[in-house]
PDB file of C-alpha atoms and ligand atoms in Angstrom:
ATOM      1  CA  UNK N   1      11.943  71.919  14.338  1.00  0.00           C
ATOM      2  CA  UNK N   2      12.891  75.145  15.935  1.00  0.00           C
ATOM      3  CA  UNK N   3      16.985  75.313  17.023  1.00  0.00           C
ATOM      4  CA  UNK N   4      16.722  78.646  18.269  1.00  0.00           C
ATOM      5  CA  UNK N   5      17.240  79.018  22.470  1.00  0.00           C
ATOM      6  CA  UNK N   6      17.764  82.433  25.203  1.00  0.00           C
ATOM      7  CA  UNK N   7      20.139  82.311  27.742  1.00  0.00           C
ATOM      8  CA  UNK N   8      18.717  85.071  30.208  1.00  0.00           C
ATOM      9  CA  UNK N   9      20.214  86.800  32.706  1.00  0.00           C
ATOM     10  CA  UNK N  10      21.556  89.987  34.356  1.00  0.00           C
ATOM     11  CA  UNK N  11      25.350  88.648  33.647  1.00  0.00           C
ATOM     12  CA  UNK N  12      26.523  91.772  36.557  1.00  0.00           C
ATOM     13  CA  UNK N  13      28.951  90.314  35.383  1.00  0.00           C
ATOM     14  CA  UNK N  14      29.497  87.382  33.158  1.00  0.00           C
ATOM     15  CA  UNK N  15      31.164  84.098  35.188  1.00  0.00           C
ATOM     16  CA  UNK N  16      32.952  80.750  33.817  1.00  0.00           C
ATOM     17  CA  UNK N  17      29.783  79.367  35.373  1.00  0.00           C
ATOM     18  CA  UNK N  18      27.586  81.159  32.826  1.00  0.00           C
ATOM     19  CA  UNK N  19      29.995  80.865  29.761  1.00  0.00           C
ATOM     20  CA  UNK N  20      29.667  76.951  30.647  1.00  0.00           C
ATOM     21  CA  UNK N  21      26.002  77.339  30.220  1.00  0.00           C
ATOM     22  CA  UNK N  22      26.128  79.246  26.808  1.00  0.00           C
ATOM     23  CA  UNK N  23      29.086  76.638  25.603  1.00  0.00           C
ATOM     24  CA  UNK N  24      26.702  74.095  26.330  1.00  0.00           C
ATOM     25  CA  UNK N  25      24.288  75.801  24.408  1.00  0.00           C
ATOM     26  CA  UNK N  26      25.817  76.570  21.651  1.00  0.00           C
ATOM     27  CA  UNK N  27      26.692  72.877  21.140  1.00  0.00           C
ATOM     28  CA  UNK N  28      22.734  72.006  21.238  1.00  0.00           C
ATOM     29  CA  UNK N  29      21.385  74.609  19.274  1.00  0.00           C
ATOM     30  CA  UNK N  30      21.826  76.145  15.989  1.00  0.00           C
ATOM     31  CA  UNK N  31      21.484  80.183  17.409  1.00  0.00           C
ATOM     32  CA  UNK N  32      21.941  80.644  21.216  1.00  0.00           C
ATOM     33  CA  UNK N  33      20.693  84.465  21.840  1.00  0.00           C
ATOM     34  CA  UNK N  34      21.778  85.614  25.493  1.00  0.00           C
ATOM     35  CA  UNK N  35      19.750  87.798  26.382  1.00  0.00           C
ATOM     36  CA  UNK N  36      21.204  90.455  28.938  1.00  0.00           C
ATOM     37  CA  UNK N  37      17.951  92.273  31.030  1.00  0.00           C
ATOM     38  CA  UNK N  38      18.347  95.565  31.163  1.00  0.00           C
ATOM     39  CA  UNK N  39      16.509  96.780  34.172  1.00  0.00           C
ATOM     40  CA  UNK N  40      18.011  99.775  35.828  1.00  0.00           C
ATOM     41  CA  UNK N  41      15.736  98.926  39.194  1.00  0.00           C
ATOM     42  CA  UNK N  42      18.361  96.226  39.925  1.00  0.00           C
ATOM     43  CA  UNK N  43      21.304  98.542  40.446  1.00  0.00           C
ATOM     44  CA  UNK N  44      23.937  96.929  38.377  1.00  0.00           C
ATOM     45  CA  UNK N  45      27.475  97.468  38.490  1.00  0.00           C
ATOM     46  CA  UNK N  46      27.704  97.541  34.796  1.00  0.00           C
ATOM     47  CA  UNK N  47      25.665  99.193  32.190  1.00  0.00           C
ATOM     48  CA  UNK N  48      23.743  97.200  30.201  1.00  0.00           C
ATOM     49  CA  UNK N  49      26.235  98.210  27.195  1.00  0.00           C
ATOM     50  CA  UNK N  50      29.429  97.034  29.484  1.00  0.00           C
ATOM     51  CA  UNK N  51      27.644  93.465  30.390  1.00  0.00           C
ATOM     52  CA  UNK N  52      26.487  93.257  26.916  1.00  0.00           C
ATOM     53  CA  UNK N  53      30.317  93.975  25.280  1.00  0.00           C
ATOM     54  CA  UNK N  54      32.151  91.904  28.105  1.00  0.00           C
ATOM     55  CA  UNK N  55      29.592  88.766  27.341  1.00  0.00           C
ATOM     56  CA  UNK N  56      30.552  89.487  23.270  1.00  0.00           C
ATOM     57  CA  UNK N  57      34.448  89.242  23.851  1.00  0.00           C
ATOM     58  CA  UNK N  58      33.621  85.975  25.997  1.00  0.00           C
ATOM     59  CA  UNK N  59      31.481  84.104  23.284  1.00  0.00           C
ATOM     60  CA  UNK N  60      33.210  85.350  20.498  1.00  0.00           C
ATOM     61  CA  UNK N  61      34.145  81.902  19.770  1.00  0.00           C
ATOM     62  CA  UNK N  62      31.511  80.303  20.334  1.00  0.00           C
ATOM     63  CA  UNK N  63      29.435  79.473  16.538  1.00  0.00           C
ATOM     64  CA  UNK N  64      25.505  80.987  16.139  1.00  0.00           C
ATOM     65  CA  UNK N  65      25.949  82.907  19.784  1.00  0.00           C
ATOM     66  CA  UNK N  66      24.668  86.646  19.802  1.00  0.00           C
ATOM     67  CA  UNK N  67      24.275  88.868  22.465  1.00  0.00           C
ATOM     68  CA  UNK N  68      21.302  90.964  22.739  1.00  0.00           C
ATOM     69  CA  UNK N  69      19.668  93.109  25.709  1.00  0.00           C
ATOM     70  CA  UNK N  70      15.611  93.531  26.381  1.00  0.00           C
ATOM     71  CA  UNK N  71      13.282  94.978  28.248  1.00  0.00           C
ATOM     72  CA  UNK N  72       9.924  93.812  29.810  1.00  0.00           C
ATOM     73  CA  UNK N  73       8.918  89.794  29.518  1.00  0.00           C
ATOM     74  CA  UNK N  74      11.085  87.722  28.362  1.00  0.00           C
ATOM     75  CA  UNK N  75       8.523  85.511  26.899  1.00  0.00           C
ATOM     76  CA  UNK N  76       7.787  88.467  24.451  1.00  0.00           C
ATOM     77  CA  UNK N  77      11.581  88.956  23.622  1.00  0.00           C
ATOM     78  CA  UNK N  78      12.032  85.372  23.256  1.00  0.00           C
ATOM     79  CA  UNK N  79       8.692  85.201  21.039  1.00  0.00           C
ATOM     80  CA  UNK N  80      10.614  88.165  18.836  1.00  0.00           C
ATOM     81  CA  UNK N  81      13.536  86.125  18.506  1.00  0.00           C
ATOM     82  CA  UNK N  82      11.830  83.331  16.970  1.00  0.00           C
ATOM     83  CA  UNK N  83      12.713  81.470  20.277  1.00  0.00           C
ATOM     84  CA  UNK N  84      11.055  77.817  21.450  1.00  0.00           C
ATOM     85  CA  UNK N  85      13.456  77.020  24.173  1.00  0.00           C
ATOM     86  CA  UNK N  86      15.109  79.245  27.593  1.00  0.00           C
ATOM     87  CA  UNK N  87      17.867  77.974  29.220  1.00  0.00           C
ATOM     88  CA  UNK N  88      18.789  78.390  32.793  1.00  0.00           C
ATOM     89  CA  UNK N  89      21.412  77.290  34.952  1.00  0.00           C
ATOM     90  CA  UNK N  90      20.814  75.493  37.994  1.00  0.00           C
ATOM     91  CA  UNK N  91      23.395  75.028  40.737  1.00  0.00           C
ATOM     92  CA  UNK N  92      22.179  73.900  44.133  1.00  0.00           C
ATOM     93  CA  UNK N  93      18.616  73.719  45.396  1.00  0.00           C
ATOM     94  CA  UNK N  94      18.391  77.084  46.266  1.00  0.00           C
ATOM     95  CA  UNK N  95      18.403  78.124  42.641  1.00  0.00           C
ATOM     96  CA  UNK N  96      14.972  75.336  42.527  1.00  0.00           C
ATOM     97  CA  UNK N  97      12.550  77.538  43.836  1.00  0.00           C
ATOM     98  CA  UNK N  98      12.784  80.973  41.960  1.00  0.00           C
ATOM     99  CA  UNK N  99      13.218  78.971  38.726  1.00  0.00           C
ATOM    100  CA  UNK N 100      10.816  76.571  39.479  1.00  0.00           C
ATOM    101  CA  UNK N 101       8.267  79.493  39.981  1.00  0.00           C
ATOM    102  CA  UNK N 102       9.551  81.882  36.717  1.00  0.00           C
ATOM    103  CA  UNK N 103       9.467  78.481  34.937  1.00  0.00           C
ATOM    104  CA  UNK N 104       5.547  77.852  35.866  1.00  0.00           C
ATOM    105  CA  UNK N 105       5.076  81.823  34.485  1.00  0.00           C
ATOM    106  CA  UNK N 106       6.149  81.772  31.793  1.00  0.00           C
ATOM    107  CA  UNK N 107       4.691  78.564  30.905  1.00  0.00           C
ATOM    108  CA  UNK N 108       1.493  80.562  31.683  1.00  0.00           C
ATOM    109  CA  UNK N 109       2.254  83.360  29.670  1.00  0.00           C
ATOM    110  CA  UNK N 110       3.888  81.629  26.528  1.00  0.00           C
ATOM    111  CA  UNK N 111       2.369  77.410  26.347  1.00  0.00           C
ATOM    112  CA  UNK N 112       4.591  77.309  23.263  1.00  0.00           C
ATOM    113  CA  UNK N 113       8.060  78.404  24.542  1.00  0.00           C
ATOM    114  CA  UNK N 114       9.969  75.419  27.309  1.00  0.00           C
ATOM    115  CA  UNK N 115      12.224  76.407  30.375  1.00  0.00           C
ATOM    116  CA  UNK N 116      15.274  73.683  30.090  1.00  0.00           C
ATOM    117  CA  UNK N 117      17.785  73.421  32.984  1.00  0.00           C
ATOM    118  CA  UNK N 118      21.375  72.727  32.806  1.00  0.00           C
ATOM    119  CA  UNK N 119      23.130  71.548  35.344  1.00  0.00           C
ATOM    120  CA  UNK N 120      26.091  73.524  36.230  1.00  0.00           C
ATOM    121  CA  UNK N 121      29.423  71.570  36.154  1.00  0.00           C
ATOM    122  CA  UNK N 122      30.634  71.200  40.300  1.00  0.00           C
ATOM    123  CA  UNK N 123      33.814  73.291  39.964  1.00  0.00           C
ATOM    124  CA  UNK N 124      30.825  76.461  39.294  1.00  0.00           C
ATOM    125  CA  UNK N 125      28.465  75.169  41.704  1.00  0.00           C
ATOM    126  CA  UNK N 126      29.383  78.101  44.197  1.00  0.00           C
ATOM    127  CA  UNK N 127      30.101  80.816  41.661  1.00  0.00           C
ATOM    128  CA  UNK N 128      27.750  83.887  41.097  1.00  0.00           C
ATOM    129  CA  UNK N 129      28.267  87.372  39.859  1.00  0.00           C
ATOM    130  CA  UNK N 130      27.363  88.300  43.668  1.00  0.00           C
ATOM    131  CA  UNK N 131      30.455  86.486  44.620  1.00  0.00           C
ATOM    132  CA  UNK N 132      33.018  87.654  42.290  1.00  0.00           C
ATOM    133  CA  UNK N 133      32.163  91.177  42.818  1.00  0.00           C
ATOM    134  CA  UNK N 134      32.090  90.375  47.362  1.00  0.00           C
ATOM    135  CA  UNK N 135      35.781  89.011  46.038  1.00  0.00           C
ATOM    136  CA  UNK N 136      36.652  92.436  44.576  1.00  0.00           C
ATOM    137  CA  UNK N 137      35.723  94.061  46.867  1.00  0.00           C
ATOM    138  CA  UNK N 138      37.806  92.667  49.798  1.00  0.00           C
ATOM    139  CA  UNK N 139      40.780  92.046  47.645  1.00  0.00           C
ATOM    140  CA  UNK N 140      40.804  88.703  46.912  1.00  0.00           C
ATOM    141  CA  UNK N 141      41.363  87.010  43.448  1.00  0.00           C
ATOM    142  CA  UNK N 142      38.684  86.209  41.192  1.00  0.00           C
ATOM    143  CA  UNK N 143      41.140  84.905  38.823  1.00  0.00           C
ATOM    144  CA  UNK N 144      39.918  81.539  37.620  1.00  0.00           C
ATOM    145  CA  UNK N 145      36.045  82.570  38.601  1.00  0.00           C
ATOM    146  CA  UNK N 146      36.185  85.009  35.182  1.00  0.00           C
ATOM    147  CA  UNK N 147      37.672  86.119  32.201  1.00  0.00           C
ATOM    148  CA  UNK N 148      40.872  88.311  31.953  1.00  0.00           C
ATOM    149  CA  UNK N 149      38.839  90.750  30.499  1.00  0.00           C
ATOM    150  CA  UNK N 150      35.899  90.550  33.191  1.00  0.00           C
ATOM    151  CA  UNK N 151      39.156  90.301  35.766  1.00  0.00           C
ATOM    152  CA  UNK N 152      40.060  93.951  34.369  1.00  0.00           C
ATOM    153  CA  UNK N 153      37.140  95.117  33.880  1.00  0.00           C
ATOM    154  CA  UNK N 154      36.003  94.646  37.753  1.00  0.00           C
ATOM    155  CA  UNK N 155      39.147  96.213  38.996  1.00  0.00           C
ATOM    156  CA  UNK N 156      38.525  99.225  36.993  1.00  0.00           C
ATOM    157  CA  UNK N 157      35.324  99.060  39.100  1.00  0.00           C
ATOM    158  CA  UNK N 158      36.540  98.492  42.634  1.00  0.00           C
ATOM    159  CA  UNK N 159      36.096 101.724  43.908  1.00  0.00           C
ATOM    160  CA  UNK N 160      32.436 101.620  43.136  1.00  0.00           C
ATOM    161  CA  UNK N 161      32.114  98.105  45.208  1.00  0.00           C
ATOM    162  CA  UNK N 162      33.940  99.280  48.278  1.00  0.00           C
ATOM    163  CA  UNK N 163      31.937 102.896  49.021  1.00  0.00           C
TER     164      UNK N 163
HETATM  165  P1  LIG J   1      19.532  86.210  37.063  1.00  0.00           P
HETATM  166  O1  LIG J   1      19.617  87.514  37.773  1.00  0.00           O
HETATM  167  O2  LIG J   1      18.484  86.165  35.995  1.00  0.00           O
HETATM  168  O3  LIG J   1      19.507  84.976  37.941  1.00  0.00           O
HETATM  169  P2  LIG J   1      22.301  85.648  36.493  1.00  0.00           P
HETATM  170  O4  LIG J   1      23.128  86.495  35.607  1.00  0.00           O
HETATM  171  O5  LIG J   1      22.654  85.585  37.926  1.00  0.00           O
HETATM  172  O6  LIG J   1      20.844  86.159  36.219  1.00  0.00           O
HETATM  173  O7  LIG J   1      22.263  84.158  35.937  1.00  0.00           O
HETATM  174  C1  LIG J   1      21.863  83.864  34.616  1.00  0.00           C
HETATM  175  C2  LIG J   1      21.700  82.363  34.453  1.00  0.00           C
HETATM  176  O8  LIG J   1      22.953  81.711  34.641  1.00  0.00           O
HETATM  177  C3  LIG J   1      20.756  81.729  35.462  1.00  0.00           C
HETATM  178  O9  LIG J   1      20.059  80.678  34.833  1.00  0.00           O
HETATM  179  C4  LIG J   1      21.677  81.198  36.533  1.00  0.00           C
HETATM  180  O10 LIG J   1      21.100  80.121  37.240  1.00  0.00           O
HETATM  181  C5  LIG J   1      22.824  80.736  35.664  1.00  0.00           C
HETATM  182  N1  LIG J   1      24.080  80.670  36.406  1.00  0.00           N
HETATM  183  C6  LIG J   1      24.675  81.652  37.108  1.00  0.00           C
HETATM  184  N2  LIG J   1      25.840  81.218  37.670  1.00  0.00           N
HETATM  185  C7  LIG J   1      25.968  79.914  37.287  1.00  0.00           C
HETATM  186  C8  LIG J   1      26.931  78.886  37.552  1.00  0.00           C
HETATM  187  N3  LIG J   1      27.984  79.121  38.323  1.00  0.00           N
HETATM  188  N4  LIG J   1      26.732  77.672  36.998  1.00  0.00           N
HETATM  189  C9  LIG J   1      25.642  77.449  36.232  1.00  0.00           C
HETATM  190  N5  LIG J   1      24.688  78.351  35.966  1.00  0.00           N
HETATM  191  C10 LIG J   1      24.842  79.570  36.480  1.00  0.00           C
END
């Protein structure tokens, strides 16, 4: 029996919503890797190094949780890990479709490794990184939606979100 699952994702950046995910996680398996892609075509607000370190303060107290950043498929970085299982987050049907098709691929690509789907709890149903960084950038509060440190980190950033 392998006890090893990814949580992928661009975490631009990390939520409650997500840390629910990786808390759930961490209670089902014995290592939880989350696994931060690092693709520069996607524009982030923060570098793959700030997502990475925010996501480490987050689940520092979480047992067996590491935080790691790849490249290319993540079928092949989830193969490298020693991985059997990816877990995504699913909050309203519109999430169905993409995951529903990446699912199906990387089924394709890797027969041995399962997608598994948690559901997210209803007080994160309408939280995204998207939305906490619109937030910012009008002014509003995102306290609640994030960490402190997140909180701090995206008003450092606010500029940036309202050129
Ligand atoms: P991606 O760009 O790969 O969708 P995200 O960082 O937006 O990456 O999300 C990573 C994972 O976390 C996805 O599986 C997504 O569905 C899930 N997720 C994001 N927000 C929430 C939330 N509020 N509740 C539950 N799952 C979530």
């Amino acid at each position: 029996m392998n006890h090893v699952a990814i949580c992928p994702g661009s975490f631009d950046p990390v939520t409650l919503g997500h840390l629910d995910i990786i808390e759930r996680a961490a209670a089902t398996f014995s290592r939880t890797v989350v696994a931060v892609l690092d693709n520069p075509v996607k524009k982030p607000l923060f570098s793959t190094a700030e997502r990475c370190e925010l996501l480490r303060k987050a689940t520092a107290h979480l047992p067996g949780v590491e935080v790691k950043h790849f490249q290319g498929l993540l079928v092949d970085f989830a193969r490298a890990e020693g991985a059997r299982v990816i877990i995504r987050g699913l909050r309203a049907l519109s999430d169905f479709e993409a995951e529903f098709q990446m699912a199906l691929t990387n089924k394709h690509l890797a027969p041995e490794i399962e997608t598994m789907f948690m559901v997210t709890r209803p007080e994160f149903s309408f939280l995204s990184s998207s939305m906490v960084k619109e937030l910012v950038r009008f002014g509003g509060s995102v306290a609640g939606f994030v960490t402190p440190e997140v909180e701090e980190a995206l008003m450092a950033k606010r500029e940036l979100l309202q050129r």
